[in-house]
Short mmCIF file of C-alpha atoms in Angstrom, two decimals:
data_model
loop_
_atom_site.label_atom_id
_atom_site.label_comp_id
_atom_site.label_asym_id
_atom_site.label_seq_id
_atom_site.Cartn_x
_atom_site.Cartn_y
_atom_site.Cartn_z
CA MET A 263 48.29 2.58 32.25
CA LYS A 264 50.42 0.25 29.41
CA VAL A 265 46.43 -1.52 28.54
CA ARG A 266 45.12 2.12 28.10
CA LEU A 267 48.00 3.07 25.78
CA TYR A 268 47.49 0.16 23.89
CA ALA A 269 43.79 -0.80 23.47
CA LEU A 270 44.44 3.79 22.42
CA ALA A 271 46.69 2.43 19.29
CA CYS A 272 44.21 -0.65 18.63
CA LEU A 273 41.49 1.48 18.09
CA LEU A 274 42.93 4.34 16.03
CA SER A 275 44.50 1.59 13.72
CA ILE A 276 40.53 0.66 13.67
CA LEU A 277 39.49 3.58 13.13
CA THR A 278 41.89 4.58 10.34
CA PRO A 279 39.80 4.54 6.82
CA LEU A 280 39.74 1.73 4.77
CA GLU A 281 38.42 0.01 1.28
CA ALA A 282 37.32 -3.29 3.07
CA GLU A 283 38.40 -4.60 6.17
CA THR A 284 38.92 -8.77 6.83
CA PHE A 285 38.05 -10.74 9.63
CA ARG A 286 36.35 -14.50 11.33
CA THR A 287 32.76 -14.11 13.00
CA THR A 288 30.41 -15.93 14.80
CA LEU A 289 26.98 -15.05 12.13
CA LYS A 290 24.42 -15.34 15.49
CA GLY A 291 21.98 -14.95 12.90
CA SER A 292 20.27 -12.84 10.36
CA ILE A 293 17.03 -9.89 10.72
CA GLU A 294 14.87 -8.43 8.89
CA VAL A 295 13.59 -4.92 9.42
CA SER A 296 10.07 -4.93 8.42
CA PRO A 297 7.77 -1.40 8.82
CA HIS A 298 4.44 -3.21 10.03
CA LYS A 299 6.98 -5.00 13.02
CA PRO A 300 7.63 -2.44 15.24
CA GLU A 301 9.18 -4.47 18.35
CA GLY A 302 11.48 -5.25 16.11
CA LYS A 303 13.50 -8.83 17.02
CA SER A 304 16.04 -9.70 19.49
CA LEU A 305 19.46 -11.26 19.27
CA THR A 306 22.03 -12.02 22.27
CA LEU A 307 25.22 -11.89 20.87
CA THR A 308 29.05 -13.14 22.99
CA TYR A 309 31.95 -10.25 22.33
CA ILE A 310 32.89 -12.19 18.77
CA ASP A 311 29.73 -11.87 16.99
CA SER A 312 28.10 -10.52 14.65
CA VAL A 313 24.17 -10.26 12.78
CA VAL A 314 22.77 -10.02 9.57
CA VAL A 315 19.94 -7.38 9.04
CA SER A 316 18.41 -6.88 5.92
CA LEU A 317 14.85 -4.73 5.06
CA THR A 318 12.13 -5.73 4.04
CA GLN A 319 10.49 -4.95 0.34
CA ASP A 320 8.43 -1.86 1.95
CA ALA A 321 11.48 -0.36 3.44
CA ALA A 322 10.15 2.84 1.74
CA PHE A 323 8.21 3.46 4.54
CA LEU A 324 11.28 3.52 6.45
CA ARG A 325 13.22 6.43 7.72
CA GLY A 326 16.10 4.63 9.32
CA ILE A 327 16.83 1.69 11.35
CA GLU A 328 16.65 1.27 15.27
CA LEU A 329 19.84 -1.03 17.31
CA GLU A 330 19.10 -0.85 20.44
CA LEU A 331 22.17 -3.35 22.32
CA LYS A 332 21.45 -3.77 26.17
CA VAL A 333 25.29 -3.93 28.05
CA PRO A 334 25.75 -6.85 30.66
CA GLN A 335 26.25 -5.53 34.18
CA ILE A 336 29.78 -6.76 33.97
CA TYR A 337 31.50 -4.60 31.08
CA LEU A 338 30.69 -1.28 33.39
CA LYS A 339 34.26 -3.20 34.53
CA TYR A 340 36.04 -3.87 31.12
CA ARG A 341 34.26 -0.45 29.02
CA SER A 342 35.72 0.94 26.23
CA SER A 343 36.86 -3.19 25.40
CA VAL A 344 34.07 -4.01 23.23
CA GLY A 345 32.99 -1.65 19.87
CA LEU A 346 30.55 -2.74 17.23
CA SER A 347 31.07 -2.60 13.40
CA ILE A 348 28.83 -1.89 10.32
CA TYR A 349 29.40 -3.20 7.64
CA LYS A 350 27.65 -3.13 3.69
CA GLY A 351 27.22 -7.09 3.85
CA ASN A 352 27.04 -9.42 1.23
CA LYS A 353 23.70 -10.60 -0.80
CA GLU A 354 24.26 -13.81 -0.27
CA ILE A 355 22.19 -15.79 2.85
CA LEU A 356 24.56 -16.80 4.66
CA LYS A 357 23.49 -19.90 7.07
CA PRO A 358 24.79 -19.29 11.70
CA GLY A 359 29.13 -19.91 12.00
CA VAL A 360 31.72 -18.73 11.38
CA ILE A 361 32.45 -16.77 8.73
CA ASP A 362 35.57 -14.93 7.36
CA PHE A 363 34.07 -11.99 5.70
CA ASN A 364 36.13 -9.27 3.67
CA LEU A 365 33.21 -6.24 3.84
CA GLU A 366 32.79 -2.75 3.89
CA ARG A 367 32.91 -0.74 7.26
CA LEU A 368 30.43 1.43 7.40
CA ALA A 369 30.56 2.57 11.08
CA PHE A 370 32.33 1.88 14.02
CA GLU A 371 31.41 3.00 17.84
CA ILE A 372 33.14 2.16 21.25
CA ILE A 373 29.95 0.55 23.76
CA PRO A 374 29.85 2.60 25.97
CA ALA A 375 29.78 1.80 29.89
CA LYS A 376 26.24 2.24 30.28
CA LEU A 377 23.45 -0.56 30.50
CA GLN A 378 22.23 0.56 27.77
CA ALA A 379 23.42 1.90 23.72
CA VAL A 380 20.86 3.24 21.43
CA TYR A 381 22.12 3.96 17.42
CA GLN A 382 19.63 4.75 14.94
CA ILE A 383 20.83 4.33 11.04
CA PRO A 384 19.27 6.76 8.65
CA LEU A 385 18.10 4.68 5.63
CA ARG A 386 17.05 8.35 3.40
CA GLN A 387 17.66 11.73 3.16
CA GLY A 388 14.62 13.84 5.64
CA HIS A 389 15.19 11.48 8.00
CA GLY A 390 15.07 13.64 11.01
CA LEU A 391 17.90 11.04 13.03
CA LYS A 392 19.73 13.43 15.89
CA THR A 393 22.46 11.95 17.97
CA SER A 394 21.28 13.29 21.79
CA PRO A 395 22.13 11.79 25.21
CA TYR A 396 20.20 8.68 24.73
CA VAL A 397 20.44 8.21 20.94
CA THR A 398 23.25 7.83 18.73
CA VAL A 399 23.69 8.10 15.23
CA PRO A 400 27.07 6.73 14.06
CA THR A 401 26.75 6.80 9.98
CA GLY A 402 25.11 8.65 7.58
CA ILE A 403 22.80 7.86 6.11
CA ILE A 404 23.28 4.26 4.76
CA PRO A 405 20.81 3.52 1.79
CA PRO A 406 18.12 0.64 1.51
CA GLN A 407 20.27 -1.18 -1.60
CA SER A 408 22.73 -1.16 0.54
CA PHE A 409 21.29 -4.18 2.73
CA PRO A 410 21.88 -5.92 4.22
CA LEU A 411 24.18 -5.25 6.35
CA VAL A 412 26.33 -6.69 9.05
CA LEU A 413 27.00 -6.16 13.01
CA ARG A 414 29.17 -7.06 14.53
CA LEU A 415 30.53 -6.57 18.40
CA MET A 416 34.97 -7.32 18.17
CA PRO A 417 37.27 -6.94 21.11
CA LEU A 418 39.12 -4.03 20.94
CA ILE A 419 41.98 -5.45 23.78
CA LYS A 420 43.67 -8.22 23.54
CA GLY A 421 43.88 -10.42 26.63
CA LEU A 422 40.52 -10.02 27.93
CA SER A 423 39.43 -11.86 30.69
CA GLU A 424 36.62 -14.44 30.40
CA GLU A 425 34.58 -12.00 32.28
CA VAL A 426 34.51 -10.58 29.29
CA GLU A 427 34.49 -14.06 26.76
CA THR A 428 31.47 -14.74 28.71
CA MET A 429 29.37 -11.20 28.28
CA GLU A 430 25.89 -11.13 26.72
CA PHE A 431 24.79 -8.50 25.37
CA VAL A 432 21.36 -8.20 23.69
CA LEU A 433 20.71 -6.94 20.68
CA THR A 434 17.79 -5.57 18.96
CA VAL A 435 16.37 -4.21 15.98
CA ARG A 436 13.11 -1.96 15.14
CA PRO A 437 12.11 -0.54 12.42
CA ILE A 438 11.80 3.35 12.67
CA VAL A 439 8.78 4.29 10.59
CA ALA A 440 7.76 7.47 8.65
CA ASP A 441 4.42 9.02 9.23
CA GLU A 442 3.50 7.91 5.36
CA GLY A 443 1.81 5.14 3.12
CA ALA A 444 1.89 4.66 -0.78
CA LEU A 445 -0.89 5.46 -3.24
CA ARG A 446 -1.20 2.79 -6.44
CA LEU A 447 -2.83 5.38 -8.68
CA ASN A 448 -4.92 2.09 -12.00
CA ILE A 449 -6.54 4.56 -14.79
CA LYS A 450 -8.35 3.59 -17.54
CA THR A 451 -9.25 4.59 -20.21
CA PRO A 452 -11.82 3.42 -23.24
CA GLU A 453 -10.39 0.76 -25.09
CA THR A 454 -9.95 3.77 -28.41
CA MET A 455 -8.70 6.82 -26.47
CA LYS A 456 -6.79 5.31 -24.85
CA ASP A 457 -4.26 7.96 -26.37
CA ARG A 458 -6.21 10.49 -25.19
CA PRO A 459 -4.00 12.89 -22.75
CA PHE A 460 -5.04 13.70 -19.24
CA THR A 461 -4.08 16.03 -16.51
CA VAL A 462 -3.54 14.02 -12.42
CA LEU A 463 -3.54 16.37 -9.78
CA ILE A 464 -2.43 14.84 -6.19
CA ASP A 465 -3.64 18.14 -3.55
CA GLY A 466 -3.39 20.31 -6.80
CA ALA A 467 0.23 19.35 -7.32
CA VAL A 468 0.57 18.12 -11.06
CA ILE A 469 1.92 14.30 -11.20
CA PRO A 470 4.22 13.92 -14.10
CA ASP A 471 4.50 10.10 -13.62
CA TYR A 472 0.67 8.92 -12.11
CA SER A 473 1.59 4.60 -12.53
CA LYS A 474 4.91 5.04 -10.80
CA GLU A 475 3.76 4.00 -6.79
CA ARG A 476 4.16 7.30 -5.10
CA ILE A 477 4.67 8.16 -0.89
CA LEU A 478 2.01 10.35 1.19
CA LYS A 479 1.89 11.72 4.27
CA THR A 480 -0.86 10.11 6.10
CA GLY A 481 -3.83 11.91 6.36
CA GLU A 482 -7.09 12.71 3.57
CA HIS A 483 -5.66 13.58 0.17
CA HIS A 484 -7.69 14.73 -2.64
CA LEU A 485 -7.45 13.71 -7.05
CA SER A 486 -8.41 15.58 -9.27
CA ILE A 487 -8.36 14.25 -12.83
CA VAL A 488 -8.82 16.84 -15.99
CA SER A 489 -8.90 16.60 -19.81
CA GLU A 490 -11.08 18.34 -23.20
CA ASP A 491 -11.35 14.62 -23.94
CA PHE A 492 -12.70 12.88 -21.59
CA ARG A 493 -14.80 13.96 -17.87
CA THR A 494 -13.15 15.51 -15.18
CA GLU A 495 -12.92 13.28 -12.11
CA SER A 496 -12.44 13.87 -8.43
CA ARG A 497 -12.00 11.90 -5.84
CA THR A 498 -10.89 12.22 -2.00
CA PHE A 499 -8.62 8.72 0.09
CA PHE A 500 -6.74 8.01 2.56
CA ILE A 501 -3.93 7.21 4.07
CA GLU A 502 -3.04 4.83 6.18
CA ARG A 503 1.06 4.53 7.26
CA ALA A 504 3.07 1.93 6.29
CA LYS A 505 0.45 0.93 3.88
CA THR A 506 -0.54 1.23 -0.11
CA THR A 507 -3.99 2.10 -1.20
CA ASP A 508 -4.88 1.27 -4.10
CA LEU A 509 -7.73 3.47 -7.05
CA THR A 510 -8.42 2.58 -9.94
CA ILE A 511 -9.81 5.29 -12.03
CA ASP A 512 -12.02 4.58 -15.08
CA LEU A 513 -12.68 7.80 -17.54
CA ARG A 514 -15.54 7.86 -19.12
CA ASP A 515 -15.88 10.37 -22.47
CA THR A 516 -17.56 13.92 -22.58
CA THR A 517 -20.16 12.89 -24.25
CA PRO A 518 -23.53 14.83 -22.49
CA LEU A 519 -25.26 11.41 -20.43
CA ILE A 520 -29.53 11.86 -20.26
CA VAL A 521 -31.32 9.48 -18.14
CA PHE A 522 -35.28 9.60 -17.30
CA GLU A 523 -37.27 9.34 -14.72
CA ALA A 524 -41.30 7.90 -15.36
CA PRO A 525 -44.41 6.39 -14.46
CA GLU A 526 -44.75 3.24 -16.27
CA ASN A 527 -46.90 3.29 -19.33
CA THR A 528 -45.38 6.67 -19.89
CA LYS A 529 -44.05 7.47 -23.84
CA ILE A 530 -41.09 9.46 -24.00
CA PHE A 531 -40.10 11.23 -26.93
CA PHE A 532 -36.78 13.18 -27.39
CA ASP A 533 -36.21 14.89 -30.40
CA ASP A 534 -39.69 13.76 -31.67
CA THR A 535 -37.85 9.90 -31.75
CA LEU A 536 -39.40 7.41 -29.42
CA VAL A 537 -37.23 6.36 -26.22
CA THR A 538 -37.21 2.59 -26.60
CA ASN A 539 -34.92 1.53 -23.89
CA PRO A 540 -35.90 5.09 -21.12
CA ARG A 541 -34.21 2.95 -17.56
CA GLN A 542 -30.78 2.86 -20.01
CA SER A 543 -28.12 6.47 -20.23
CA GLN A 544 -28.45 7.90 -23.74
CA LEU A 545 -25.70 9.39 -25.12
CA VAL A 546 -26.88 12.36 -26.59
CA GLU A 547 -25.05 15.13 -28.45
CA PRO A 548 -24.38 18.49 -27.05
CA GLY A 549 -27.04 21.87 -27.93
CA LEU A 550 -30.76 22.72 -27.57
CA HIS A 551 -33.03 19.74 -27.59
CA THR A 552 -36.88 18.59 -27.04
CA VAL A 553 -38.42 15.94 -24.58
CA ARG A 554 -41.43 15.32 -24.60
CA PHE A 555 -43.50 12.26 -21.90
CA GLN A 556 -46.99 11.62 -23.19
CA VAL A 557 -49.26 9.31 -20.72
CA GLY A 558 -52.75 8.37 -22.43
CA ASP A 559 -53.93 12.10 -24.12
CA TYR A 560 -51.35 13.60 -21.57
CA SER A 561 -48.01 15.15 -23.01
CA VAL A 562 -45.81 17.77 -21.04
CA ILE A 563 -42.66 19.13 -23.20
CA LYS A 564 -39.76 20.94 -22.30
CA GLN A 565 -36.90 22.08 -24.28
CA LEU A 566 -33.19 22.17 -22.28
CA LEU A 567 -29.98 22.78 -23.36
CA ILE A 568 -27.28 20.17 -23.32
CA GLU A 569 -23.93 21.14 -22.79
CA LYS A 570 -20.37 18.44 -23.31
CA GLY A 571 -19.66 16.63 -20.44
CA LYS A 572 -22.81 16.42 -18.06
CA THR A 573 -24.98 13.60 -17.25
CA TYR A 574 -28.23 15.07 -17.79
CA ARG A 575 -31.50 13.64 -14.87
CA ILE A 576 -34.77 13.61 -16.51
CA ALA A 577 -38.20 13.26 -14.30
CA LEU A 578 -41.71 12.54 -14.89
CA ILE A 579 -43.67 14.35 -11.57
CA ILE A 580 -46.98 13.52 -11.61
CA ASP A 581 -48.21 15.27 -7.76
CA VAL A 582 -51.77 15.08 -6.46
CA ASP A 583 -53.66 17.99 -5.18
CA ILE A 584 -56.26 17.60 -3.38
CA LYS A 585 -57.62 21.41 -1.85
CA ASP A 586 -60.34 21.45 1.02
CA GLU A 587 -63.52 23.48 0.29
#
């Protein structure tokens, strides 16, 4: 009974809010969490050890991180004797060894009397992580900028036996990846039209700052660019989970284009002017125009109304009509 009362007093002291806590621990190593390594990484710890947990630069794809602690069988005999604390860590790179820390504690949990304990730490709003009989969410949102974290195992009772001192806990840290990816959009305009406005829409919603990388749900999406000065551009693109999709679009002005197709040795006249390079796209003014194809003594004349922002393909088709009489 005396031991239990001491343990309760110790716990109450630990749970008292502190701005910073000074402690000595053995740093066993570091774990870097990446959305591209779903298996995570494991380290073996004793009840006085700690580990530094950091995030890769693509942490925007994470809803949270999962801590799985495999508990030795002998711990069931000494239940409630070891706790797990989470601290806001140092920014500098630390080498393994005995270290004196002075850190802000973010969360604390007593390691339960079962062979496996799973904790999930949310990293953003709308994370969807909840405490259940199988998982504990020990803290509120810890944003990626608060990393690295220090995870520390600590004794809660003085005078623990040698059995406790030699116990080994296996800590595995894994990413909890969101069903999202990112779009990196690069829009190029003609050199002489850099100041002309245009509007970018993704799935029908206006994007105010298209230059920023945008997080989107995985799957198919639709992009539109509309402007009075540029041709309307439409693209369908696909977002993959935890990956960034690069999309480059060259905007074109709304001056109409015409492309000619005709047999060899055909002379093409556009508004009575000979087209010297008919295989190359021609810029023209909107309005009513006349096209004349001439093959030897044979001519075909057509009028067409050309509208702003469109491309026209004008082809001379020569057919052979064979009848059986």
